[in-house]
Amino acid sequence: MLEGELSAVILPTLSLILFAVTLKLARHFLSEPHIHIRDTSKEHNWTAIQDSTQAYYCSICEALLLHSIGVVCDSCGVCADPCCMKSADKQLKCKAIVLSSNRPMKHHWVKGNLPLLAMCDVCEEECSVVPGLHDWWCCWCQRFVHETCKRMLSEVCDFGIFKSMIIPPGSLEIINKHSTIRSRMQLRSIVPPSWSDWCPLIVVANRKSGNGDSGQILSLFRRTLNPVQVVDLVDRDPVAALEWCRLLGDVNYKILVAGGDGTIAWLLNSIHKLQLKPVPAVAILPVGTGNDLSRVLGWGKQHDDDLDPLKVLRQIQAARNVELDRWSLSITPSGGNLPFGGTQRHNFMYNYFSIGVDAQVALNFHRTRQSRFYIFSHRIFNKLLYLCFGTQQVVERECKDLDQKLEVYLDGVQVELPSIESIVVLNIPSWGAGVNLWEMGLQGDEGIGKQSFNDGRLEVVAIYSSLHIAQLQVGLSQPHRLGQASTVKVKLHGSCAVQVDGEPWYQNPCEIDITHCDRASMLMNTEALDE
């Protein structure tokens, strides 16, 4: 009897435990925890020339390049036509992102193709005044010099006015280990340079988001900073991208995220999840449709088409640190279970949460954008789609009588609801692409508290219909203000569309609790405040 139990139960159990331990040890020793970076010593990182406001010349044959076929290295700025790409890879070195030598780094000079109105750093006269491949610029310190003035500059590069934001090549320690990933090196650690005010900048973006602008933005910052500081979320998710921050250790650093409200929330959630110390301050380069948080923090409703990365870096240097309330949003289904085997759904909120018609419009747009037939993406086109879906809701009224489907509690006290089609819970003074919903129509002091994004309070408003939303967008109406509170509870008795920071889904009956979690560290553009 005992032998039968031994063979039938104990031995298989021990075998399973041994197998699990062996598998875990194998994964530990075979895994590569280091960050993979592209080895630019192999070849240039070619991308199509996008700028049509200036002429470009091939760095090899010096012929004028046509914008439809010319390419440029987005790390060092070398240009080539298709016939000269291989020659450029062999003859012209790209930016050295890693240097093992302890000697001071020299300028990395690139001939010609200077930006318009580039001024010589020596004689302060304009460079490249005649057509052709003339004069020089350093792709590290961004200095421009005439051919005749070049010898008057020191050979040593000081990384220029944005020195404090650059991770110098000599600070990167790599592992000389064979990798199965082509043209990749493994980054082991970062040794801070001997600069007193060093505060490196990590740039994060998704090149597939927006109108394809993000890819061009990544290229512009690779040319200005060390290319390894620029992280594409197509290659890594935010958690993996933020491993950079762990390598920086106790160094104060900043993050620039190029994206819409959803991408920003994704990154802030990852920072919170990793419990990074020190907490990095986050600046925003708006690449999206609404960009409400970007508007509030002074980074604008959208980036300039002729984006100047040097201007953005100057704004980040002058930006002021502010705190942004982070709210925990817990959804408990009325039936006791959620899909995927969980009992609760947890989200974080930074901008706003809504139930009803505006979330339904966002959901319809989101489904359209995810369709395989959605092949044309542009900000204007996206806004027209929103307008079409909003007009559709005027007729269909899918969220009619929402007040009969839910209950709203502010700090534990239930509030009476008029006949409405939407509830909006606000953390910031911008909703629906720039509408200051809470303060609309206020005439002086009406006994209504002011709104702040770091006071630990939420503002809750109701919207009557899709037509009411259109009136709010043009300032012809005001919302029904329900009040301010430190906690908000919503009991949803029917199914309805909901959204958090522009990310929508269809929600079954549930109980939604919104409570204060902590605060995220953000950067506010002070230049915009002074205008």
Short mmCIF file of N, CA, C and O in Angstrom, two decimals, residues 36 159 200 210 222 226 244 246 290 312 383 394 424 457 482 520-521:
data_model
loop_
_atom_site.label_atom_id
_atom_site.label_comp_id
_atom_site.label_asym_id
_atom_site.label_seq_id
_atom_site.Cartn_x
_atom_site.Cartn_y
_atom_site.Cartn_z
N HIS A 36 20.19 45.32 -25.17
CA HIS A 36 20.80 45.23 -26.49
C HIS A 36 20.72 46.59 -27.18
O HIS A 36 19.68 47.24 -27.20
N PHE A 159 30.68 68.47 -26.40
CA PHE A 159 29.27 68.08 -26.51
C PHE A 159 28.30 69.26 -26.54
O PHE A 159 27.08 69.05 -26.56
N PRO A 200 20.91 63.31 -17.75
CA PRO A 200 20.65 62.77 -19.08
C PRO A 200 19.16 62.68 -19.40
O PRO A 200 18.31 62.58 -18.51
N GLY A 210 0.55 57.78 -34.24
CA GLY A 210 0.30 59.06 -34.89
C GLY A 210 0.22 58.91 -36.39
O GLY A 210 -0.28 57.94 -36.93
N ARG A 222 18.02 61.16 -32.36
CA ARG A 222 19.23 60.33 -32.48
C ARG A 222 20.39 61.17 -32.99
O ARG A 222 21.54 60.97 -32.61
N ASN A 226 23.03 60.93 -27.97
CA ASN A 226 23.58 59.61 -28.25
C ASN A 226 22.43 58.72 -28.73
O ASN A 226 21.40 58.63 -28.05
N TRP A 244 16.82 51.34 -18.90
CA TRP A 244 17.82 52.40 -18.97
C TRP A 244 17.93 53.12 -17.63
O TRP A 244 19.02 53.45 -17.16
N ARG A 246 17.25 52.09 -14.65
CA ARG A 246 17.92 51.29 -13.61
C ARG A 246 19.44 51.38 -13.76
O ARG A 246 20.18 51.46 -12.77
N GLY A 290 -6.04 64.09 -29.20
CA GLY A 290 -6.53 64.96 -28.14
C GLY A 290 -5.43 65.73 -27.43
O GLY A 290 -5.46 66.95 -27.33
N VAL A 312 13.25 71.97 -28.51
CA VAL A 312 12.62 71.11 -27.50
C VAL A 312 13.57 70.88 -26.33
O VAL A 312 13.17 70.93 -25.17
N LYS A 383 -9.98 63.67 -36.60
CA LYS A 383 -10.97 64.57 -36.02
C LYS A 383 -12.29 64.52 -36.80
O LYS A 383 -13.38 64.61 -36.22
N VAL A 394 -25.96 61.54 -32.08
CA VAL A 394 -27.09 62.47 -31.99
C VAL A 394 -28.37 61.79 -32.46
O VAL A 394 -29.46 62.00 -31.91
N VAL A 424 -18.48 62.40 -16.48
CA VAL A 424 -17.04 62.60 -16.67
C VAL A 424 -16.41 62.93 -15.33
O VAL A 424 -16.85 63.86 -14.65
N ARG A 457 -8.10 66.00 -5.32
CA ARG A 457 -9.55 66.05 -5.52
C ARG A 457 -9.88 65.86 -6.99
O ARG A 457 -9.10 66.22 -7.88
N LEU A 482 -21.56 68.15 -10.86
CA LEU A 482 -22.05 67.33 -9.75
C LEU A 482 -21.29 67.60 -8.46
O LEU A 482 -21.82 67.40 -7.37
N ALA A 520 2.63 61.44 -9.89
CA ALA A 520 3.68 61.28 -10.89
C ALA A 520 4.45 62.58 -11.01
O ALA A 520 3.93 63.67 -10.74
N SER A 521 5.72 62.48 -11.42
CA SER A 521 6.57 63.65 -11.58
C SER A 521 6.57 64.06 -13.06
O SER A 521 6.93 63.27 -13.93
#
